[in-house]
Amino acid sequence: MMSLTLAVKRLDALKRANMLAKNPDFKKLWRQKQRELIELLQAGNSYDELTGELL
């Protein structure tokens, strides 16, 4: 399971990316990524997309 600190950092980063994006497609992408992360956290089976390791 992902640590609370790491989860908060990732959610904050996605929120900032969404706020700073000028292109509506990127805004949509960052919102979708944020929803996906929340769903992973709620399911309790999150993993690092880059390494594939469970968090």
Coordinates of N, CA, C and O in Angstrom, one line a residue, residues 21-50:
A21 N -2.0 23.6 -16.5 CA -2.2 23.2 -17.9 C -3.0 24.3 -18.6 O -4.0 24.7 -18.1
K22 N -2.6 24.6 -19.8 CA -3.3 25.6 -20.7 C -4.2 24.8 -21.6 O -5.3 25.3 -22.0
N23 N -3.8 23.7 -22.1 CA -4.5 22.9 -23.1 C -5.6 22.1 -22.4 O -5.3 21.3 -21.4
P24 N -6.9 22.2 -22.8 CA -8.0 21.5 -22.2 C -7.8 19.9 -22.2 O -8.2 19.3 -21.3
D25 N -7.1 19.4 -23.2 CA -6.8 18.0 -23.3 C -5.9 17.6 -22.1 O -6.1 16.5 -21.6
F26 N -4.9 18.4 -21.8 CA -4.0 18.1 -20.7 C -4.8 18.2 -19.4 O -4.5 17.4 -18.5
K27 N -5.6 19.2 -19.3 CA -6.4 19.3 -18.0 C -7.2 18.1 -17.8 O -7.3 17.6 -16.7
K28 N -7.8 17.6 -18.9 CA -8.6 16.4 -18.8 C -7.8 15.2 -18.4 O -8.1 14.4 -17.6
L29 N -6.6 15.1 -19.0 CA -5.7 14.0 -18.7 C -5.3 14.0 -17.2 O -5.3 13.0 -16.5
W30 N -4.9 15.2 -16.7 CA -4.5 15.2 -15.3 C -5.6 14.9 -14.3 O -5.4 14.3 -13.3
R31 N -6.8 15.3 -14.6 CA -8.0 15.0 -13.8 C -8.2 13.5 -13.8 O -8.5 12.9 -12.8
Q32 N -8.1 12.9 -15.0 CA -8.3 11.4 -15.1 C -7.2 10.7 -14.3 O -7.5 9.7 -13.6
K33 N -6.0 11.1 -14.4 CA -4.9 10.5 -13.6 C -5.1 10.6 -12.1 O -4.8 9.7 -11.4
Q34 N -5.7 11.8 -11.7 CA -6.0 12.0 -10.3 C -7.1 11.0 -9.9 O -7.0 10.3 -8.8
R35 N -8.1 10.8 -10.7 CA -9.2 9.9 -10.4 C -8.7 8.4 -10.3 O -9.0 7.7 -9.4
E36 N -7.8 8.1 -11.2 CA -7.2 6.7 -11.3 C -6.4 6.5 -10.0 O -6.5 5.4 -9.4
L37 N -5.6 7.5 -9.6 CA -4.8 7.3 -8.4 C -5.7 7.1 -7.1 O -5.5 6.2 -6.3
I38 N -6.8 7.9 -7.1 CA -7.7 7.8 -5.9 C -8.3 6.4 -5.9 O -8.5 5.8 -4.9
E39 N -8.7 5.9 -7.1 CA -9.3 4.6 -7.2 C -8.3 3.5 -6.8 O -8.7 2.6 -6.1
L40 N -7.1 3.6 -7.2 CA -6.1 2.7 -6.8 C -5.9 2.7 -5.3 O -5.8 1.6 -4.6
L41 N -5.8 3.9 -4.7 CA -5.7 4.0 -3.2 C -6.8 3.4 -2.5 O -6.7 2.7 -1.5
Q42 N -8.0 3.6 -3.0 CA -9.2 3.1 -2.3 C -9.3 1.5 -2.4 O -9.7 0.9 -1.5
A43 N -8.8 1.0 -3.5 CA -8.7 -0.4 -3.7 C -7.6 -1.1 -2.9 O -7.7 -2.3 -2.6
G44 N -6.7 -0.3 -2.5 CA -5.6 -0.8 -1.6 C -4.5 -1.6 -2.4 O -3.8 -2.3 -1.7
N45 N -4.5 -1.5 -3.7 CA -3.5 -2.3 -4.4 C -2.7 -1.4 -5.4 O -2.6 -1.6 -6.5
S46 N -2.2 -0.3 -4.8 CA -1.5 0.7 -5.7 C 0.0 0.2 -6.0 O 0.6 -0.6 -5.2
Y47 N 0.5 0.7 -7.1 CA 1.8 0.3 -7.5 C 2.5 1.5 -8.2 O 1.8 2.4 -8.7
D48 N 3.8 1.5 -8.3 CA 4.5 2.5 -9.0 C 4.5 2.2 -10.5 O 4.9 1.1 -10.9
E49 N 4.0 3.1 -11.3 CA 3.8 2.9 -12.7 C 5.2 2.7 -13.4 O 5.3 2.1 -14.4
L50 N 6.2 3.4 -12.9 CA 7.5 3.4 -13.5 C 8.2 2.1 -13.2 O 8.8 1.5 -14.1

